[in-house]
């Protein structure tokens, strides 16, 4: 891997698999730009939710796109913040109901086309690590390193439940598990950019791995791709 030009690392996987945590840590270690593309789609979904749009009404969602201005910035801790028409919606887009909206609106070709160029533009400006559900297959099919992160639905639901509990937010494990399974069904069966592992991606099932173990594993994969091992 020639580090004299911008490098793209794509991290794909289902909802709640821990893509963002791994990508953020590796980006910090390598001093790469980190972009959580799922958050970008969630921002579109939040706009639809906040403006009482029916997510299944594709025409209404597409008609709203010209009124949506999305900005991405990072706070002092390096965490990505999503700005929607001047308002920080970083926390709001993580509400459970937004997940269902995001599954629906992100399947529309018009929405994906609206955001595709925005995502690719980040990579033109410098080395970047992006995580999402079609980064390695659609957005960056030629990325130097592709990782597909996964875990069982039960593990992913438990992680999300614990996260909500830690924040003092309501939510039942059973409801979250059903949301995770439904999200998987929608993401894998949609006709536009379905969730799937790229043929040249390296799979990581982190169901029973600590964050530290995952971080070490990912760093090893980068060194191999860079020819350091």
mmCIF file of the C-alpha atoms, coordinates in Angstrom:
data_MODEL
# 
_entry.id   MODEL 
# 
loop_
_atom_site.group_PDB 
_atom_site.id 
_atom_site.type_symbol 
_atom_site.label_atom_id 
_atom_site.label_alt_id 
_atom_site.label_comp_id 
_atom_site.label_asym_id 
_atom_site.label_entity_id 
_atom_site.label_seq_id 
_atom_site.pdbx_PDB_ins_code 
_atom_site.Cartn_x 
_atom_site.Cartn_y 
_atom_site.Cartn_z 
_atom_site.occupancy 
_atom_site.B_iso_or_equiv 
_atom_site.pdbx_formal_charge 
_atom_site.auth_seq_id 
_atom_site.auth_comp_id 
_atom_site.auth_asym_id 
_atom_site.auth_atom_id 
_atom_site.pdbx_PDB_model_num 
ATOM 1   C CA . UNK A 1 1   ? 0.000   0.000   0.000  1.00 0.00 ? 1   UNK A CA 1 
ATOM 2   C CA . UNK A 1 2   ? 1.494   3.278   -1.140 1.00 0.00 ? 2   UNK A CA 1 
ATOM 3   C CA . UNK A 1 3   ? 0.962   5.871   1.550  1.00 0.00 ? 3   UNK A CA 1 
ATOM 4   C CA . UNK A 1 4   ? 2.048   8.779   -0.704 1.00 0.00 ? 4   UNK A CA 1 
ATOM 5   C CA . UNK A 1 5   ? -1.546  9.097   -1.904 1.00 0.00 ? 5   UNK A CA 1 
ATOM 6   C CA . UNK A 1 6   ? -4.830  9.127   0.017  1.00 0.00 ? 6   UNK A CA 1 
ATOM 7   C CA . UNK A 1 7   ? -5.829  5.732   1.395  1.00 0.00 ? 7   UNK A CA 1 
ATOM 8   C CA . UNK A 1 8   ? -9.396  4.521   1.728  1.00 0.00 ? 8   UNK A CA 1 
ATOM 9   C CA . UNK A 1 9   ? -10.370 1.905   4.303  1.00 0.00 ? 9   UNK A CA 1 
ATOM 10  C CA . UNK A 1 10  ? -13.917 0.557   4.105  1.00 0.00 ? 10  UNK A CA 1 
ATOM 11  C CA . UNK A 1 11  ? -15.596 -1.039  7.100  1.00 0.00 ? 11  UNK A CA 1 
ATOM 12  C CA . UNK A 1 12  ? -18.952 -2.658  6.356  1.00 0.00 ? 12  UNK A CA 1 
ATOM 13  C CA . UNK A 1 13  ? -21.344 -4.720  8.431  1.00 0.00 ? 13  UNK A CA 1 
ATOM 14  C CA . UNK A 1 14  ? -24.842 -4.887  9.890  1.00 0.00 ? 14  UNK A CA 1 
ATOM 15  C CA . UNK A 1 15  ? -26.375 -2.455  12.343 1.00 0.00 ? 15  UNK A CA 1 
ATOM 16  C CA . UNK A 1 16  ? -24.902 -2.602  15.848 1.00 0.00 ? 16  UNK A CA 1 
ATOM 17  C CA . UNK A 1 17  ? -21.866 -4.711  14.951 1.00 0.00 ? 17  UNK A CA 1 
ATOM 18  C CA . UNK A 1 18  ? -19.418 -2.148  16.317 1.00 0.00 ? 18  UNK A CA 1 
ATOM 19  C CA . UNK A 1 19  ? -18.200 -0.757  12.998 1.00 0.00 ? 19  UNK A CA 1 
ATOM 20  C CA . UNK A 1 20  ? -18.098 2.807   14.261 1.00 0.00 ? 20  UNK A CA 1 
ATOM 21  C CA . UNK A 1 21  ? -16.067 2.020   17.369 1.00 0.00 ? 21  UNK A CA 1 
ATOM 22  C CA . UNK A 1 22  ? -13.422 0.136   15.399 1.00 0.00 ? 22  UNK A CA 1 
ATOM 23  C CA . UNK A 1 23  ? -13.277 2.665   12.585 1.00 0.00 ? 23  UNK A CA 1 
ATOM 24  C CA . UNK A 1 24  ? -13.003 5.587   14.989 1.00 0.00 ? 24  UNK A CA 1 
ATOM 25  C CA . UNK A 1 25  ? -10.168 3.967   16.951 1.00 0.00 ? 25  UNK A CA 1 
ATOM 26  C CA . UNK A 1 26  ? -8.181  3.034   13.849 1.00 0.00 ? 26  UNK A CA 1 
ATOM 27  C CA . UNK A 1 27  ? -8.675  6.494   12.365 1.00 0.00 ? 27  UNK A CA 1 
ATOM 28  C CA . UNK A 1 28  ? -7.363  8.036   15.557 1.00 0.00 ? 28  UNK A CA 1 
ATOM 29  C CA . UNK A 1 29  ? -4.315  5.765   15.592 1.00 0.00 ? 29  UNK A CA 1 
ATOM 30  C CA . UNK A 1 30  ? -3.515  6.414   11.920 1.00 0.00 ? 30  UNK A CA 1 
ATOM 31  C CA . UNK A 1 31  ? -4.533  10.095  11.932 1.00 0.00 ? 31  UNK A CA 1 
ATOM 32  C CA . UNK A 1 32  ? -7.058  9.426   9.148  1.00 0.00 ? 32  UNK A CA 1 
ATOM 33  C CA . UNK A 1 33  ? -10.389 11.177  8.727  1.00 0.00 ? 33  UNK A CA 1 
ATOM 34  C CA . UNK A 1 34  ? -13.219 9.067   10.155 1.00 0.00 ? 34  UNK A CA 1 
ATOM 35  C CA . UNK A 1 35  ? -16.666 9.167   8.541  1.00 0.00 ? 35  UNK A CA 1 
ATOM 36  C CA . UNK A 1 36  ? -19.685 7.294   9.882  1.00 0.00 ? 36  UNK A CA 1 
ATOM 37  C CA . UNK A 1 37  ? -21.830 7.135   6.742  1.00 0.00 ? 37  UNK A CA 1 
ATOM 38  C CA . UNK A 1 38  ? -24.692 5.483   8.589  1.00 0.00 ? 38  UNK A CA 1 
ATOM 39  C CA . UNK A 1 39  ? -25.063 8.695   10.572 1.00 0.00 ? 39  UNK A CA 1 
ATOM 40  C CA . UNK A 1 40  ? -25.449 10.617  7.327  1.00 0.00 ? 40  UNK A CA 1 
ATOM 41  C CA . UNK A 1 41  ? -28.367 8.423   6.257  1.00 0.00 ? 41  UNK A CA 1 
ATOM 42  C CA . UNK A 1 42  ? -29.832 8.642   9.744  1.00 0.00 ? 42  UNK A CA 1 
ATOM 43  C CA . UNK A 1 43  ? -29.767 12.416  9.396  1.00 0.00 ? 43  UNK A CA 1 
ATOM 44  C CA . UNK A 1 44  ? -31.913 12.176  6.283  1.00 0.00 ? 44  UNK A CA 1 
ATOM 45  C CA . UNK A 1 45  ? -34.207 9.812   8.185  1.00 0.00 ? 45  UNK A CA 1 
ATOM 46  C CA . UNK A 1 46  ? -34.405 12.215  11.127 1.00 0.00 ? 46  UNK A CA 1 
ATOM 47  C CA . UNK A 1 47  ? -35.435 15.034  8.821  1.00 0.00 ? 47  UNK A CA 1 
ATOM 48  C CA . UNK A 1 48  ? -38.273 12.860  7.501  1.00 0.00 ? 48  UNK A CA 1 
ATOM 49  C CA . UNK A 1 49  ? -39.298 11.913  11.037 1.00 0.00 ? 49  UNK A CA 1 
ATOM 50  C CA . UNK A 1 50  ? -39.139 15.452  12.420 1.00 0.00 ? 50  UNK A CA 1 
ATOM 51  C CA . UNK A 1 51  ? -41.157 16.798  9.497  1.00 0.00 ? 51  UNK A CA 1 
ATOM 52  C CA . UNK A 1 52  ? -43.804 14.077  9.740  1.00 0.00 ? 52  UNK A CA 1 
ATOM 53  C CA . UNK A 1 53  ? -43.011 12.560  6.354  1.00 0.00 ? 53  UNK A CA 1 
ATOM 54  C CA . UNK A 1 54  ? -44.120 9.008   5.669  1.00 0.00 ? 54  UNK A CA 1 
ATOM 55  C CA . UNK A 1 55  ? -40.815 7.164   5.108  1.00 0.00 ? 55  UNK A CA 1 
ATOM 56  C CA . UNK A 1 56  ? -42.561 4.790   2.703  1.00 0.00 ? 56  UNK A CA 1 
ATOM 57  C CA . UNK A 1 57  ? -43.583 7.724   0.500  1.00 0.00 ? 57  UNK A CA 1 
ATOM 58  C CA . UNK A 1 58  ? -40.533 7.816   -1.758 1.00 0.00 ? 58  UNK A CA 1 
ATOM 59  C CA . UNK A 1 59  ? -41.742 10.817  -3.747 1.00 0.00 ? 59  UNK A CA 1 
ATOM 60  C CA . UNK A 1 60  ? -42.198 12.885  -0.583 1.00 0.00 ? 60  UNK A CA 1 
ATOM 61  C CA . UNK A 1 61  ? -38.760 11.965  0.737  1.00 0.00 ? 61  UNK A CA 1 
ATOM 62  C CA . UNK A 1 62  ? -37.039 12.782  -2.555 1.00 0.00 ? 62  UNK A CA 1 
ATOM 63  C CA . UNK A 1 63  ? -38.930 16.059  -2.831 1.00 0.00 ? 63  UNK A CA 1 
ATOM 64  C CA . UNK A 1 64  ? -37.536 17.070  0.566  1.00 0.00 ? 64  UNK A CA 1 
ATOM 65  C CA . UNK A 1 65  ? -33.862 16.513  -0.347 1.00 0.00 ? 65  UNK A CA 1 
ATOM 66  C CA . UNK A 1 66  ? -33.269 20.056  -1.712 1.00 0.00 ? 66  UNK A CA 1 
ATOM 67  C CA . UNK A 1 67  ? -34.272 21.393  1.714  1.00 0.00 ? 67  UNK A CA 1 
ATOM 68  C CA . UNK A 1 68  ? -31.726 19.250  3.536  1.00 0.00 ? 68  UNK A CA 1 
ATOM 69  C CA . UNK A 1 69  ? -28.275 20.637  4.288  1.00 0.00 ? 69  UNK A CA 1 
ATOM 70  C CA . UNK A 1 70  ? -25.946 18.202  6.035  1.00 0.00 ? 70  UNK A CA 1 
ATOM 71  C CA . UNK A 1 71  ? -22.621 19.142  7.587  1.00 0.00 ? 71  UNK A CA 1 
ATOM 72  C CA . UNK A 1 72  ? -20.128 16.889  9.306  1.00 0.00 ? 72  UNK A CA 1 
ATOM 73  C CA . UNK A 1 73  ? -17.663 18.035  11.935 1.00 0.00 ? 73  UNK A CA 1 
ATOM 74  C CA . UNK A 1 74  ? -15.675 16.507  14.783 1.00 0.00 ? 74  UNK A CA 1 
ATOM 75  C CA . UNK A 1 75  ? -15.612 17.627  18.391 1.00 0.00 ? 75  UNK A CA 1 
ATOM 76  C CA . UNK A 1 76  ? -12.552 18.001  20.616 1.00 0.00 ? 76  UNK A CA 1 
ATOM 77  C CA . UNK A 1 77  ? -12.612 14.253  21.353 1.00 0.00 ? 77  UNK A CA 1 
ATOM 78  C CA . UNK A 1 78  ? -12.636 13.395  17.671 1.00 0.00 ? 78  UNK A CA 1 
ATOM 79  C CA . UNK A 1 79  ? -16.281 12.282  17.688 1.00 0.00 ? 79  UNK A CA 1 
ATOM 80  C CA . UNK A 1 80  ? -18.313 12.911  14.563 1.00 0.00 ? 80  UNK A CA 1 
ATOM 81  C CA . UNK A 1 81  ? -21.119 15.435  14.939 1.00 0.00 ? 81  UNK A CA 1 
ATOM 82  C CA . UNK A 1 82  ? -24.007 15.627  12.484 1.00 0.00 ? 82  UNK A CA 1 
ATOM 83  C CA . UNK A 1 83  ? -25.414 19.049  11.700 1.00 0.00 ? 83  UNK A CA 1 
ATOM 84  C CA . UNK A 1 84  ? -28.799 19.226  9.972  1.00 0.00 ? 84  UNK A CA 1 
ATOM 85  C CA . UNK A 1 85  ? -29.735 22.655  8.650  1.00 0.00 ? 85  UNK A CA 1 
ATOM 86  C CA . UNK A 1 86  ? -27.619 24.255  11.349 1.00 0.00 ? 86  UNK A CA 1 
ATOM 87  C CA . UNK A 1 87  ? -28.834 22.038  14.218 1.00 0.00 ? 87  UNK A CA 1 
ATOM 88  C CA . UNK A 1 88  ? -26.706 19.400  15.953 1.00 0.00 ? 88  UNK A CA 1 
ATOM 89  C CA . UNK A 1 89  ? -28.750 16.174  15.688 1.00 0.00 ? 89  UNK A CA 1 
ATOM 90  C CA . UNK A 1 90  ? -25.996 13.756  16.677 1.00 0.00 ? 90  UNK A CA 1 
ATOM 91  C CA . UNK A 1 91  ? -27.912 12.322  19.632 1.00 0.00 ? 91  UNK A CA 1 
ATOM 92  C CA . UNK A 1 92  ? -31.380 12.552  18.103 1.00 0.00 ? 92  UNK A CA 1 
ATOM 93  C CA . UNK A 1 93  ? -30.504 10.360  15.110 1.00 0.00 ? 93  UNK A CA 1 
ATOM 94  C CA . UNK A 1 94  ? -29.689 7.451   17.449 1.00 0.00 ? 94  UNK A CA 1 
ATOM 95  C CA . UNK A 1 95  ? -33.232 7.082   18.738 1.00 0.00 ? 95  UNK A CA 1 
ATOM 96  C CA . UNK A 1 96  ? -34.675 3.583   18.012 1.00 0.00 ? 96  UNK A CA 1 
ATOM 97  C CA . UNK A 1 97  ? -37.462 4.903   15.786 1.00 0.00 ? 97  UNK A CA 1 
ATOM 98  C CA . UNK A 1 98  ? -34.931 6.600   13.532 1.00 0.00 ? 98  UNK A CA 1 
ATOM 99  C CA . UNK A 1 99  ? -33.363 3.210   12.780 1.00 0.00 ? 99  UNK A CA 1 
ATOM 100 C CA . UNK A 1 100 ? -36.566 2.065   11.091 1.00 0.00 ? 100 UNK A CA 1 
ATOM 101 C CA . UNK A 1 101 ? -36.881 5.303   9.145  1.00 0.00 ? 101 UNK A CA 1 
ATOM 102 C CA . UNK A 1 102 ? -33.248 5.000   8.054  1.00 0.00 ? 102 UNK A CA 1 
ATOM 103 C CA . UNK A 1 103 ? -33.734 1.458   6.751  1.00 0.00 ? 103 UNK A CA 1 
ATOM 104 C CA . UNK A 1 104 ? -36.536 2.642   4.500  1.00 0.00 ? 104 UNK A CA 1 
ATOM 105 C CA . UNK A 1 105 ? -35.240 5.966   3.199  1.00 0.00 ? 105 UNK A CA 1 
ATOM 106 C CA . UNK A 1 106 ? -31.682 4.720   2.654  1.00 0.00 ? 106 UNK A CA 1 
ATOM 107 C CA . UNK A 1 107 ? -32.998 2.167   0.143  1.00 0.00 ? 107 UNK A CA 1 
ATOM 108 C CA . UNK A 1 108 ? -34.195 4.856   -2.262 1.00 0.00 ? 108 UNK A CA 1 
ATOM 109 C CA . UNK A 1 109 ? -31.832 5.286   -5.253 1.00 0.00 ? 109 UNK A CA 1 
ATOM 110 C CA . UNK A 1 110 ? -32.413 9.029   -5.189 1.00 0.00 ? 110 UNK A CA 1 
ATOM 111 C CA . UNK A 1 111 ? -31.302 9.318   -1.577 1.00 0.00 ? 111 UNK A CA 1 
ATOM 112 C CA . UNK A 1 112 ? -28.208 7.199   -2.166 1.00 0.00 ? 112 UNK A CA 1 
ATOM 113 C CA . UNK A 1 113 ? -27.282 9.227   -5.249 1.00 0.00 ? 113 UNK A CA 1 
ATOM 114 C CA . UNK A 1 114 ? -27.784 12.417  -3.231 1.00 0.00 ? 114 UNK A CA 1 
ATOM 115 C CA . UNK A 1 115 ? -25.217 11.280  -0.666 1.00 0.00 ? 115 UNK A CA 1 
ATOM 116 C CA . UNK A 1 116 ? -22.826 9.176   -2.766 1.00 0.00 ? 116 UNK A CA 1 
ATOM 117 C CA . UNK A 1 117 ? -20.787 12.066  -4.113 1.00 0.00 ? 117 UNK A CA 1 
ATOM 118 C CA . UNK A 1 118 ? -20.593 13.624  -0.654 1.00 0.00 ? 118 UNK A CA 1 
ATOM 119 C CA . UNK A 1 119 ? -19.040 10.433  0.701  1.00 0.00 ? 119 UNK A CA 1 
ATOM 120 C CA . UNK A 1 120 ? -16.546 10.045  -2.139 1.00 0.00 ? 120 UNK A CA 1 
ATOM 121 C CA . UNK A 1 121 ? -15.505 13.672  -1.838 1.00 0.00 ? 121 UNK A CA 1 
ATOM 122 C CA . UNK A 1 122 ? -14.116 12.993  1.645  1.00 0.00 ? 122 UNK A CA 1 
ATOM 123 C CA . UNK A 1 123 ? -11.717 10.416  0.187  1.00 0.00 ? 123 UNK A CA 1 
ATOM 124 C CA . UNK A 1 124 ? -10.455 12.821  -2.457 1.00 0.00 ? 124 UNK A CA 1 
ATOM 125 C CA . UNK A 1 125 ? -9.279  15.207  0.232  1.00 0.00 ? 125 UNK A CA 1 
ATOM 126 C CA . UNK A 1 126 ? -7.137  12.738  2.200  1.00 0.00 ? 126 UNK A CA 1 
ATOM 127 C CA . UNK A 1 127 ? -6.855  9.297   3.762  1.00 0.00 ? 127 UNK A CA 1 
ATOM 128 C CA . UNK A 1 128 ? -10.152 8.209   5.199  1.00 0.00 ? 128 UNK A CA 1 
ATOM 129 C CA . UNK A 1 129 ? -11.829 5.393   7.104  1.00 0.00 ? 129 UNK A CA 1 
ATOM 130 C CA . UNK A 1 130 ? -15.533 5.024   6.426  1.00 0.00 ? 130 UNK A CA 1 
ATOM 131 C CA . UNK A 1 131 ? -18.013 2.636   7.924  1.00 0.00 ? 131 UNK A CA 1 
ATOM 132 C CA . UNK A 1 132 ? -21.451 1.807   6.610  1.00 0.00 ? 132 UNK A CA 1 
ATOM 133 C CA . UNK A 1 133 ? -23.440 -0.919  4.869  1.00 0.00 ? 133 UNK A CA 1 
ATOM 134 C CA . UNK A 1 134 ? -22.204 -0.614  1.302  1.00 0.00 ? 134 UNK A CA 1 
ATOM 135 C CA . UNK A 1 135 ? -18.898 1.182   1.656  1.00 0.00 ? 135 UNK A CA 1 
ATOM 136 C CA . UNK A 1 136 ? -16.776 -1.673  0.338  1.00 0.00 ? 136 UNK A CA 1 
ATOM 137 C CA . UNK A 1 137 ? -19.223 -2.748  -2.360 1.00 0.00 ? 137 UNK A CA 1 
ATOM 138 C CA . UNK A 1 138 ? -20.606 0.518   -3.735 1.00 0.00 ? 138 UNK A CA 1 
ATOM 139 C CA . UNK A 1 139 ? -19.013 3.670   -2.346 1.00 0.00 ? 139 UNK A CA 1 
ATOM 140 C CA . UNK A 1 140 ? -15.373 2.509   -2.363 1.00 0.00 ? 140 UNK A CA 1 
ATOM 141 C CA . UNK A 1 141 ? -15.178 -0.746  -4.362 1.00 0.00 ? 141 UNK A CA 1 
ATOM 142 C CA . UNK A 1 142 ? -11.441 -0.108  -4.862 1.00 0.00 ? 142 UNK A CA 1 
ATOM 143 C CA . UNK A 1 143 ? -10.589 0.620   -1.220 1.00 0.00 ? 143 UNK A CA 1 
ATOM 144 C CA . UNK A 1 144 ? -7.136  -0.566  -0.190 1.00 0.00 ? 144 UNK A CA 1 
ATOM 145 C CA . UNK A 1 145 ? -8.518  -2.414  2.831  1.00 0.00 ? 145 UNK A CA 1 
ATOM 146 C CA . UNK A 1 146 ? -12.044 -3.741  3.376  1.00 0.00 ? 146 UNK A CA 1 
ATOM 147 C CA . UNK A 1 147 ? -13.323 -5.178  6.648  1.00 0.00 ? 147 UNK A CA 1 
ATOM 148 C CA . UNK A 1 148 ? -16.759 -6.744  7.177  1.00 0.00 ? 148 UNK A CA 1 
ATOM 149 C CA . UNK A 1 149 ? -17.644 -6.591  10.876 1.00 0.00 ? 149 UNK A CA 1 
ATOM 150 C CA . UNK A 1 150 ? -20.471 -8.760  12.169 1.00 0.00 ? 150 UNK A CA 1 
ATOM 151 C CA . UNK A 1 151 ? -21.958 -10.250 15.347 1.00 0.00 ? 151 UNK A CA 1 
ATOM 152 C CA . UNK A 1 152 ? -25.076 -12.235 16.209 1.00 0.00 ? 152 UNK A CA 1 
ATOM 153 C CA . UNK A 1 153 ? -28.383 -10.293 16.374 1.00 0.00 ? 153 UNK A CA 1 
ATOM 154 C CA . UNK A 1 154 ? -28.666 -11.129 20.081 1.00 0.00 ? 154 UNK A CA 1 
ATOM 155 C CA . UNK A 1 155 ? -25.242 -9.695  20.850 1.00 0.00 ? 155 UNK A CA 1 
ATOM 156 C CA . UNK A 1 156 ? -25.920 -6.557  18.818 1.00 0.00 ? 156 UNK A CA 1 
ATOM 157 C CA . UNK A 1 157 ? -29.270 -6.023  20.514 1.00 0.00 ? 157 UNK A CA 1 
ATOM 158 C CA . UNK A 1 158 ? -27.715 -6.472  23.961 1.00 0.00 ? 158 UNK A CA 1 
ATOM 159 C CA . UNK A 1 159 ? -25.038 -3.904  23.163 1.00 0.00 ? 159 UNK A CA 1 
ATOM 160 C CA . UNK A 1 160 ? -27.637 -1.388  22.027 1.00 0.00 ? 160 UNK A CA 1 
ATOM 161 C CA . UNK A 1 161 ? -29.781 -2.063  25.109 1.00 0.00 ? 161 UNK A CA 1 
ATOM 162 C CA . UNK A 1 162 ? -26.818 -1.546  27.446 1.00 0.00 ? 162 UNK A CA 1 
ATOM 163 C CA . UNK A 1 163 ? -25.936 1.664   25.622 1.00 0.00 ? 163 UNK A CA 1 
ATOM 164 C CA . UNK A 1 164 ? -29.439 3.059   26.096 1.00 0.00 ? 164 UNK A CA 1 
ATOM 165 C CA . UNK A 1 165 ? -29.483 2.016   29.756 1.00 0.00 ? 165 UNK A CA 1 
ATOM 166 C CA . UNK A 1 166 ? -26.182 3.784   30.349 1.00 0.00 ? 166 UNK A CA 1 
ATOM 167 C CA . UNK A 1 167 ? -27.713 6.966   28.934 1.00 0.00 ? 167 UNK A CA 1 
ATOM 168 C CA . UNK A 1 168 ? -30.805 6.595   31.088 1.00 0.00 ? 168 UNK A CA 1 
ATOM 169 C CA . UNK A 1 169 ? -33.043 6.122   28.048 1.00 0.00 ? 169 UNK A CA 1 
ATOM 170 C CA . UNK A 1 170 ? -35.991 3.766   27.813 1.00 0.00 ? 170 UNK A CA 1 
ATOM 171 C CA . UNK A 1 171 ? -36.181 0.663   25.659 1.00 0.00 ? 171 UNK A CA 1 
ATOM 172 C CA . UNK A 1 172 ? -36.737 -3.056  26.087 1.00 0.00 ? 172 UNK A CA 1 
ATOM 173 C CA . UNK A 1 173 ? -34.239 -5.691  24.985 1.00 0.00 ? 173 UNK A CA 1 
ATOM 174 C CA . UNK A 1 174 ? -36.967 -7.650  23.185 1.00 0.00 ? 174 UNK A CA 1 
ATOM 175 C CA . UNK A 1 175 ? -38.068 -4.616  21.183 1.00 0.00 ? 175 UNK A CA 1 
ATOM 176 C CA . UNK A 1 176 ? -34.492 -3.744  20.280 1.00 0.00 ? 176 UNK A CA 1 
ATOM 177 C CA . UNK A 1 177 ? -33.807 -7.342  19.188 1.00 0.00 ? 177 UNK A CA 1 
ATOM 178 C CA . UNK A 1 178 ? -36.833 -7.286  16.905 1.00 0.00 ? 178 UNK A CA 1 
ATOM 179 C CA . UNK A 1 179 ? -35.662 -3.949  15.476 1.00 0.00 ? 179 UNK A CA 1 
ATOM 180 C CA . UNK A 1 180 ? -32.215 -5.398  14.812 1.00 0.00 ? 180 UNK A CA 1 
ATOM 181 C CA . UNK A 1 181 ? -33.644 -8.439  13.025 1.00 0.00 ? 181 UNK A CA 1 
ATOM 182 C CA . UNK A 1 182 ? -36.030 -6.323  10.977 1.00 0.00 ? 182 UNK A CA 1 
ATOM 183 C CA . UNK A 1 183 ? -33.217 -3.932  10.067 1.00 0.00 ? 183 UNK A CA 1 
ATOM 184 C CA . UNK A 1 184 ? -31.116 -6.884  8.895  1.00 0.00 ? 184 UNK A CA 1 
ATOM 185 C CA . UNK A 1 185 ? -34.007 -8.193  6.808  1.00 0.00 ? 185 UNK A CA 1 
ATOM 186 C CA . UNK A 1 186 ? -34.548 -4.845  5.123  1.00 0.00 ? 186 UNK A CA 1 
ATOM 187 C CA . UNK A 1 187 ? -30.859 -4.134  4.579  1.00 0.00 ? 187 UNK A CA 1 
ATOM 188 C CA . UNK A 1 188 ? -30.076 -7.537  3.055  1.00 0.00 ? 188 UNK A CA 1 
ATOM 189 C CA . UNK A 1 189 ? -33.159 -7.778  0.849  1.00 0.00 ? 189 UNK A CA 1 
ATOM 190 C CA . UNK A 1 190 ? -33.332 -4.295  -0.639 1.00 0.00 ? 190 UNK A CA 1 
ATOM 191 C CA . UNK A 1 191 ? -32.647 -4.041  -4.378 1.00 0.00 ? 191 UNK A CA 1 
ATOM 192 C CA . UNK A 1 192 ? -30.389 -0.980  -4.157 1.00 0.00 ? 192 UNK A CA 1 
ATOM 193 C CA . UNK A 1 193 ? -27.005 -1.503  -2.480 1.00 0.00 ? 193 UNK A CA 1 
ATOM 194 C CA . UNK A 1 194 ? -28.060 -4.400  -0.219 1.00 0.00 ? 194 UNK A CA 1 
ATOM 195 C CA . UNK A 1 195 ? -25.933 -5.307  2.773  1.00 0.00 ? 195 UNK A CA 1 
ATOM 196 C CA . UNK A 1 196 ? -23.413 -7.931  1.718  1.00 0.00 ? 196 UNK A CA 1 
ATOM 197 C CA . UNK A 1 197 ? -19.791 -8.786  2.286  1.00 0.00 ? 197 UNK A CA 1 
ATOM 198 C CA . UNK A 1 198 ? -17.525 -7.696  -0.568 1.00 0.00 ? 198 UNK A CA 1 
ATOM 199 C CA . UNK A 1 199 ? -15.687 -10.608 -2.166 1.00 0.00 ? 199 UNK A CA 1 
ATOM 200 C CA . UNK A 1 200 ? -12.319 -9.167  -1.160 1.00 0.00 ? 200 UNK A CA 1 
ATOM 201 C CA . UNK A 1 201 ? -13.323 -8.077  2.354  1.00 0.00 ? 201 UNK A CA 1 
ATOM 202 C CA . UNK A 1 202 ? -11.894 -9.677  5.502  1.00 0.00 ? 202 UNK A CA 1 
ATOM 203 C CA . UNK A 1 203 ? -14.619 -10.790 7.920  1.00 0.00 ? 203 UNK A CA 1 
ATOM 204 C CA . UNK A 1 204 ? -14.477 -10.139 11.652 1.00 0.00 ? 204 UNK A CA 1 
ATOM 205 C CA . UNK A 1 205 ? -17.084 -11.757 13.897 1.00 0.00 ? 205 UNK A CA 1 
ATOM 206 C CA . UNK A 1 206 ? -16.641 -9.843  17.136 1.00 0.00 ? 206 UNK A CA 1 
ATOM 207 C CA . UNK A 1 207 ? -19.494 -11.486 19.069 1.00 0.00 ? 207 UNK A CA 1 
ATOM 208 C CA . UNK A 1 208 ? -17.138 -12.646 21.806 1.00 0.00 ? 208 UNK A CA 1 
ATOM 209 C CA . UNK A 1 209 ? -14.219 -10.234 21.448 1.00 0.00 ? 209 UNK A CA 1 
ATOM 210 C CA . UNK A 1 210 ? -13.270 -7.318  23.658 1.00 0.00 ? 210 UNK A CA 1 
ATOM 211 C CA . UNK A 1 211 ? -12.738 -3.871  22.183 1.00 0.00 ? 211 UNK A CA 1 
ATOM 212 C CA . UNK A 1 212 ? -9.018  -4.249  22.832 1.00 0.00 ? 212 UNK A CA 1 
ATOM 213 C CA . UNK A 1 213 ? -8.875  -7.559  20.962 1.00 0.00 ? 213 UNK A CA 1 
ATOM 214 C CA . UNK A 1 214 ? -10.764 -6.092  18.032 1.00 0.00 ? 214 UNK A CA 1 
ATOM 215 C CA . UNK A 1 215 ? -8.498  -3.049  17.930 1.00 0.00 ? 215 UNK A CA 1 
ATOM 216 C CA . UNK A 1 216 ? -5.388  -5.248  17.856 1.00 0.00 ? 216 UNK A CA 1 
ATOM 217 C CA . UNK A 1 217 ? -6.902  -7.446  15.140 1.00 0.00 ? 217 UNK A CA 1 
ATOM 218 C CA . UNK A 1 218 ? -7.771  -4.453  12.963 1.00 0.00 ? 218 UNK A CA 1 
ATOM 219 C CA . UNK A 1 219 ? -4.330  -2.888  13.393 1.00 0.00 ? 219 UNK A CA 1 
ATOM 220 C CA . UNK A 1 220 ? -2.784  -6.177  12.260 1.00 0.00 ? 220 UNK A CA 1 
ATOM 221 C CA . UNK A 1 221 ? -4.938  -6.227  9.125  1.00 0.00 ? 221 UNK A CA 1 
ATOM 222 C CA . UNK A 1 222 ? -3.854  -2.686  8.297  1.00 0.00 ? 222 UNK A CA 1 
ATOM 223 C CA . UNK A 1 223 ? -0.187  -3.535  8.718  1.00 0.00 ? 223 UNK A CA 1 
ATOM 224 C CA . UNK A 1 224 ? -0.606  -6.551  6.422  1.00 0.00 ? 224 UNK A CA 1 
ATOM 225 C CA . UNK A 1 225 ? -2.365  -4.452  3.794  1.00 0.00 ? 225 UNK A CA 1 
ATOM 226 C CA . UNK A 1 226 ? 0.364   -1.828  4.084  1.00 0.00 ? 226 UNK A CA 1 
ATOM 227 C CA . UNK A 1 227 ? 3.028   -4.491  3.609  1.00 0.00 ? 227 UNK A CA 1 
ATOM 228 C CA . UNK A 1 228 ? 4.460   -4.003  7.095  1.00 0.00 ? 228 UNK A CA 1 
ATOM 229 C CA . UNK A 1 229 ? 3.975   -7.680  7.993  1.00 0.00 ? 229 UNK A CA 1 
# 
